[in-house]
Amino acid sequence: QRRCWLEKKMVKDHTSKSLRGQLLFIQKITTFFLILHSGNVEKNSFFQSPSSFFVGAANWAQVVGEQRQNFVSPAKAGFSPRWGHTAIHISDPTSGVDVVEAMYVLGGDTVESLTQNGEIVSHKIVGVHHDGSRGFRNDVHSAASYSWSRYQDKVERTEYNVPMPKVEGVMEWEVVTEGEKPPSDVTYDEWLQCDYDTWEASKYASDAGRMAELAARRANYDCDDVFTVPGSYLDTTMWSPRRGHAVALDKLNGNTMYVFGGRAREHKRLEEERAVGGIKTRPMENDKFHSAWREASVLKNDVWKSTDGANWDLVTPGCKVPQEGLILAGQPYVRTIVTHKVNHHIVEDLPRYGAKTDQCWNNTDCWGDATCEHLGREKTCVCNMWSPREHHAAVAHSWDGSTTTLYVMGGFASKRQRNCGDYACGDLDAASYRQYMNDIWTSTDGGESWTAVTLDAKWAPRGGHTLIVFLDALYLANGQGGTVGQHPLDEVTYYNDLWQLKSSDGEWENDFAAFTKSGNGTKAPWDARFGHTMAVEEPNAANSQITRLYMSGGRDADGFLSDSWMWRGEEFDWIKDYSGNTEQQYYLDMDSDLKELKNVIPNNNKYGQSEIRRENFTLPEDMNLLHGEGLFTIGDLANADRSTILRLRGFDLPQVPAENRLAWSEEQGGVDGVCYMYALAKALNSKCGEINYDLSVMDGERQLPRNQRPKFKGGAPPADLGVVSEWHGIDWSNLGDGSYEQETLEDMIDEWDGCSQLPKTAITWPEVDVSTIGSVPQVSRWRYDVRQQAGEIICKSNPFPRAFHASVYFAQQIWLIGGKRNVDDYNNDLWYRDNVMPVSTLNTVPETGTSERIFEFKSNKEGAVFRYRVYSGDKLKEMRPWTLAYNQENIGWLKNYNDIGEKSNKHTHKGPEQRLNEGPGDGNYIYYMRGVDPAGNEDLLYVEGRNMHTWRYTPDPPGWLITIIFFFLFACACYIAYEYHKYARAMALERYAIKRIRRKFKGMMAEGGDRDAKAMHKKAQKGKSKKKKKKKKKKGKTSRALRNLLSL
């Protein structure tokens, strides 16, 4: 009530600073507590940081990759599309005043990039392998910063003929390493031989047998000789191309990056007898990235480390055999001991474990970190660390602040089943028998040796889960699991649990209600999934120094997910983006449910828009009609065909009885209701839908380089463009034979959508003849302005559904990187979650009672553009809906040119809507402005004096009136000057005459005449006057005589 009273007073008194100050404070208080009540804003952020407004749920901004939103043009990616990669953020706060940081992207399964002049121009899919992979990579890319570039497009313009404001992402990528592979005809074991020898000499220095075998082996080569193999390989060795690996960062020891295991591709000598049909040809390429050797997909458990991402050191080569638990799990039969007598001795018949090739006599028969152990009847090699695996989780954490502990947990491992006689068989490379793991391994010496904390943790076996450090505790979430020993194609289980570990010797807890404000037992509020990501947002000035945990994406049995969740820790609830307890619940996109499409009605009163009222479009029975036609989302309705729309309007095939036809309720506007809802869905599809740059659906001239205006002289588009739907405002896509012609009225009727208004002609108005249906009346009016409604709705902007992507905290933002969008679509885009809402300010505003026209804006967000709206307080009408602007706006269009006789307005375009844009003239107006950041977030508040301005516009007099007044005053001045000149001349002649008389007077005085010179002058003037009268009288008589003669 206080606010309404202040706005009413403000309209009357535009200069009352005290009233404006009170209104600003009340607006802040009321809006802040309304949002705070919904749990969407941090309690301290609103007042502590007036230049920024942090919220708990917001849009995402796309900086890099193929454009998938309508707000910005992303930069080109520096790496190819991929999935199963990892990312690390390194920050060095000790480097100086500015914190030096960088984001690294490592490896993954990708497509081949085609480069030109050093830039990636396209991608092509290389051969698809048997396990669905396309091309494993071990490249490393980094980026140190990002920014936004704003400009005004001189080609594309707004509907009011103003250059369209555009924003481009800028992010420079550095190729840290393109990756390394061994030369042709060299296996990975041979390539890493010197690294392996160094590791073995350190790891097994006390094992005499292995040291003797090492010495004998080294007698055949010299690793110190960098000019001969394998010593020449030392400068190039690194982890092999892979996906599904894990990474960790040790901040206590120089920001050391670690890579753990994963699924890799390595050179294998494939024996001819093992190839079905034999090896018929042998490629002879020598390029290291196009090896002539066959490559196998293998699981790895090696560990590598680096401090710069370019130079990598082998920490441990891992093993080629499973850990003991997996070897024992490969025995499917009941373990029985059979005793029988042989030569009067009792012999125990024990089963054999492991593959036949893994049987050993001593440690020298085992490779890597494996030893020869007696299992069952014979000895077999057993891995002393975690088995080779993929989609496991790893993290580095220091519980005491001085010693770093590396953790590896869970994952997908592979085992060999005893299906080949006495020995286990199955190719580990093919992962024929997947094993879901729930073991926990730790290392305190930088990954050189590993200790099994437990081989059977409290949480179920799984892979594709996440493990992260948050508020000095470890959290493990979600994942995919199943029955131990299942085949990968068998039925699996997806988890949505969350486990917590608070100390190195503590117990894992998953009582969700115990460490959240509210919960549902052991289940998290999100859907079960795996292949998702979690990242921690570190405290900073923008987020009120509060640490937060984010979870995004993943997949389940039904497909890929796109939801994101935020959590502040214990005693707080998880908040889902666009959920019902956030301001962003009203954000929409094409996947939003039709129930969320509401009628947005601003409070259009004398005091302007202060609150927004939202009403349902449909009654439940109307929503059932939509669902019955297969329309469930806004995108479904926007893309509905004409027959569906006409059925919803009540028009159907003639054979359908009237009582069986659909009928939209009259309470919701009848025909106008369904058509208005359809028109709004189409408007939102244009505003919020996915970008399509195909020339067949876009203006041809818009494909030109920006800031270049095309020279168009009419006619058809160039033939090399193909058939385009729009070329300089004309549809040329009607004919497919290579020729073009302008769209005809018959074509418009054939393409009619069932609601939009066609031109008023004899064959289209008031009814349209629709084939197979008959006459259908056109909709004569809309209940509301679709443009105004669409302008009030804010679009969602978030990464599309994806899984097996990467996520890091970088530049005070949470980033998502690449991943799978679907089974066959890989991404190389980058998005960051923008928590800070724009706070925009009007720098320059017109003074009330003047004709000043310029508004200038600024925002706290880099890369923000602006929208403005003008509302008339006198006419209670919106004079201009939300319209894009760059950083200023000229409101000269308010001038009412019709009232003052002018026929043109340079501030409006010469289009069919010019009459709508002609200004209303003198009056009271309210100017609303809000910033739009690259994520699509917009100002939440309208504050008088900041981004809202109330004033009275008084236009200047018209030009023609000013011209008339000018010439009138000029003529008057000329007349006055002429009269003054005439008077001055007469006075000068009189003075001259008096001087002559005085000279004459002197002569007369000498003769004794009259002594008064002035009297003599008057007498002379009188004599001249008489002579003039006689002359005039004589002239008049002559004229009369001449007229008489002419009359005769």
PDB file of C-alpha atoms in Angstrom, residues 615-720:
ATOM      1  CA  GLU A 615      -3.164 -16.864 -15.083  1.00  0.00           C
ATOM      2  CA  ASN A 616      -3.730 -20.327 -16.493  1.00  0.00           C
ATOM      3  CA  PHE A 617      -4.587 -20.463 -20.180  1.00  0.00           C
ATOM      4  CA  THR A 618      -6.678 -23.558 -19.964  1.00  0.00           C
ATOM      5  CA  LEU A 619      -9.130 -25.371 -17.794  1.00  0.00           C
ATOM      6  CA  PRO A 620      -8.397 -29.032 -16.975  1.00  0.00           C
ATOM      7  CA  GLU A 621     -10.790 -30.206 -19.689  1.00  0.00           C
ATOM      8  CA  ASP A 622      -8.986 -28.023 -22.264  1.00  0.00           C
ATOM      9  CA  MET A 623      -5.624 -29.429 -21.211  1.00  0.00           C
ATOM     10  CA  ASN A 624      -7.062 -32.896 -21.746  1.00  0.00           C
ATOM     11  CA  LEU A 625      -7.936 -31.873 -25.305  1.00  0.00           C
ATOM     12  CA  LEU A 626      -4.322 -30.848 -25.908  1.00  0.00           C
ATOM     13  CA  HIS A 627      -3.000 -34.070 -24.440  1.00  0.00           C
ATOM     14  CA  GLY A 628      -5.433 -36.054 -26.548  1.00  0.00           C
ATOM     15  CA  GLU A 629      -3.851 -34.500 -29.644  1.00  0.00           C
ATOM     16  CA  GLY A 630      -0.361 -35.469 -28.464  1.00  0.00           C
ATOM     17  CA  LEU A 631       0.541 -31.944 -27.335  1.00  0.00           C
ATOM     18  CA  PHE A 632       2.370 -31.998 -24.003  1.00  0.00           C
ATOM     19  CA  THR A 633       5.095 -29.362 -24.320  1.00  0.00           C
ATOM     20  CA  ILE A 634       5.287 -25.823 -25.665  1.00  0.00           C
ATOM     21  CA  GLY A 635       7.370 -27.156 -28.537  1.00  0.00           C
ATOM     22  CA  ASP A 636       4.668 -29.679 -29.379  1.00  0.00           C
ATOM     23  CA  LEU A 637       2.077 -26.924 -29.650  1.00  0.00           C
ATOM     24  CA  ALA A 638       4.357 -24.563 -31.589  1.00  0.00           C
ATOM     25  CA  ASN A 639       5.057 -27.268 -34.180  1.00  0.00           C
ATOM     26  CA  ALA A 640       1.500 -28.611 -34.393  1.00  0.00           C
ATOM     27  CA  ASP A 641       0.148 -29.029 -37.935  1.00  0.00           C
ATOM     28  CA  ARG A 642      -2.892 -27.252 -39.321  1.00  0.00           C
ATOM     29  CA  SER A 643      -5.253 -30.186 -39.003  1.00  0.00           C
ATOM     30  CA  THR A 644      -4.486 -30.456 -35.281  1.00  0.00           C
ATOM     31  CA  ILE A 645      -5.073 -26.740 -34.700  1.00  0.00           C
ATOM     32  CA  LEU A 646      -8.312 -26.798 -36.667  1.00  0.00           C
ATOM     33  CA  ARG A 647      -9.537 -29.806 -34.695  1.00  0.00           C
ATOM     34  CA  LEU A 648      -8.840 -27.892 -31.490  1.00  0.00           C
ATOM     35  CA  ARG A 649     -10.859 -25.017 -32.952  1.00  0.00           C
ATOM     36  CA  GLY A 650     -13.771 -27.398 -33.571  1.00  0.00           C
ATOM     37  CA  PHE A 651     -13.331 -27.903 -37.325  1.00  0.00           C
ATOM     38  CA  ASP A 652     -12.913 -31.461 -38.510  1.00  0.00           C
ATOM     39  CA  LEU A 653     -13.629 -33.694 -41.461  1.00  0.00           C
ATOM     40  CA  PRO A 654     -17.262 -33.482 -42.653  1.00  0.00           C
ATOM     41  CA  GLN A 655     -17.953 -37.083 -41.695  1.00  0.00           C
ATOM     42  CA  VAL A 656     -17.127 -36.366 -38.032  1.00  0.00           C
ATOM     43  CA  PRO A 657     -20.410 -35.595 -36.205  1.00  0.00           C
ATOM     44  CA  ALA A 658     -20.642 -32.209 -34.529  1.00  0.00           C
ATOM     45  CA  GLU A 659     -21.149 -33.765 -31.093  1.00  0.00           C
ATOM     46  CA  ASN A 660     -17.843 -35.644 -31.465  1.00  0.00           C
ATOM     47  CA  ARG A 661     -15.781 -32.616 -32.386  1.00  0.00           C
ATOM     48  CA  LEU A 662     -13.417 -30.894 -29.995  1.00  0.00           C
ATOM     49  CA  ALA A 663     -14.569 -27.662 -28.429  1.00  0.00           C
ATOM     50  CA  TRP A 664     -12.356 -25.190 -26.606  1.00  0.00           C
ATOM     51  CA  SER A 665     -14.160 -23.774 -23.586  1.00  0.00           C
ATOM     52  CA  GLU A 666     -15.714 -20.364 -24.089  1.00  0.00           C
ATOM     53  CA  GLU A 667     -14.561 -19.431 -20.590  1.00  0.00           C
ATOM     54  CA  GLN A 668     -10.988 -19.518 -21.853  1.00  0.00           C
ATOM     55  CA  GLY A 669     -11.716 -17.495 -24.964  1.00  0.00           C
ATOM     56  CA  GLY A 670     -13.116 -20.152 -27.283  1.00  0.00           C
ATOM     57  CA  VAL A 671     -11.473 -19.979 -30.701  1.00  0.00           C
ATOM     58  CA  ASP A 672      -9.454 -16.940 -29.650  1.00  0.00           C
ATOM     59  CA  GLY A 673      -8.151 -18.906 -26.678  1.00  0.00           C
ATOM     60  CA  VAL A 674      -6.645 -21.812 -28.585  1.00  0.00           C
ATOM     61  CA  CYS A 675      -5.303 -19.575 -31.348  1.00  0.00           C
ATOM     62  CA  TYR A 676      -3.799 -17.138 -28.900  1.00  0.00           C
ATOM     63  CA  MET A 677      -2.112 -19.950 -27.002  1.00  0.00           C
ATOM     64  CA  TYR A 678      -0.835 -21.317 -30.312  1.00  0.00           C
ATOM     65  CA  ALA A 679       0.469 -17.901 -31.387  1.00  0.00           C
ATOM     66  CA  LEU A 680       2.253 -17.422 -28.066  1.00  0.00           C
ATOM     67  CA  ALA A 681       3.854 -20.871 -28.344  1.00  0.00           C
ATOM     68  CA  LYS A 682       5.123 -19.948 -31.812  1.00  0.00           C
ATOM     69  CA  ALA A 683       6.440 -16.620 -30.523  1.00  0.00           C
ATOM     70  CA  LEU A 684       8.304 -18.422 -27.738  1.00  0.00           C
ATOM     71  CA  ASN A 685       9.659 -20.908 -30.249  1.00  0.00           C
ATOM     72  CA  SER A 686      11.119 -17.992 -32.176  1.00  0.00           C
ATOM     73  CA  LYS A 687      12.489 -16.424 -28.988  1.00  0.00           C
ATOM     74  CA  CYS A 688      13.636 -19.473 -27.025  1.00  0.00           C
ATOM     75  CA  GLY A 689      13.950 -22.199 -29.644  1.00  0.00           C
ATOM     76  CA  GLU A 690      17.183 -23.745 -30.842  1.00  0.00           C
ATOM     77  CA  ILE A 691      19.189 -21.840 -33.428  1.00  0.00           C
ATOM     78  CA  ASN A 692      19.271 -23.199 -36.988  1.00  0.00           C
ATOM     79  CA  TYR A 693      21.764 -21.664 -39.386  1.00  0.00           C
ATOM     80  CA  ASP A 694      20.731 -23.689 -42.421  1.00  0.00           C
ATOM     81  CA  LEU A 695      20.262 -21.398 -45.425  1.00  0.00           C
ATOM     82  CA  SER A 696      16.941 -23.010 -46.253  1.00  0.00           C
ATOM     83  CA  VAL A 697      15.343 -21.512 -43.163  1.00  0.00           C
ATOM     84  CA  MET A 698      17.328 -18.317 -42.658  1.00  0.00           C
ATOM     85  CA  ASP A 699      17.714 -15.053 -44.545  1.00  0.00           C
ATOM     86  CA  GLY A 700      20.464 -15.441 -47.084  1.00  0.00           C
ATOM     87  CA  GLU A 701      21.853 -11.969 -46.516  1.00  0.00           C
ATOM     88  CA  ARG A 702      22.361 -12.695 -42.801  1.00  0.00           C
ATOM     89  CA  GLN A 703      25.045 -15.226 -43.633  1.00  0.00           C
ATOM     90  CA  LEU A 704      27.393 -12.449 -44.724  1.00  0.00           C
ATOM     91  CA  PRO A 705      30.229 -11.344 -42.421  1.00  0.00           C
ATOM     92  CA  ARG A 706      28.987  -9.054 -39.698  1.00  0.00           C
ATOM     93  CA  ASN A 707      29.360  -5.274 -40.027  1.00  0.00           C
ATOM     94  CA  GLN A 708      28.994  -5.508 -43.803  1.00  0.00           C
ATOM     95  CA  ARG A 709      25.791  -4.260 -45.385  1.00  0.00           C
ATOM     96  CA  PRO A 710      24.869  -6.228 -48.535  1.00  0.00           C
ATOM     97  CA  LYS A 711      24.062  -4.408 -51.742  1.00  0.00           C
ATOM     98  CA  PHE A 712      20.711  -5.785 -52.867  1.00  0.00           C
ATOM     99  CA  LYS A 713      19.017  -4.579 -56.039  1.00  0.00           C
ATOM    100  CA  GLY A 714      16.084  -6.976 -56.057  1.00  0.00           C
ATOM    101  CA  GLY A 715      15.457 -10.195 -57.907  1.00  0.00           C
ATOM    102  CA  ALA A 716      16.019 -13.808 -56.947  1.00  0.00           C
ATOM    103  CA  PRO A 717      18.779 -15.019 -54.632  1.00  0.00           C
ATOM    104  CA  PRO A 718      21.943 -16.527 -56.150  1.00  0.00           C
ATOM    105  CA  ALA A 719      21.376 -19.996 -57.554  1.00  0.00           C
ATOM    106  CA  ASP A 720      24.233 -21.481 -55.535  1.00  0.00           C
TER     107      ASP A 720
END
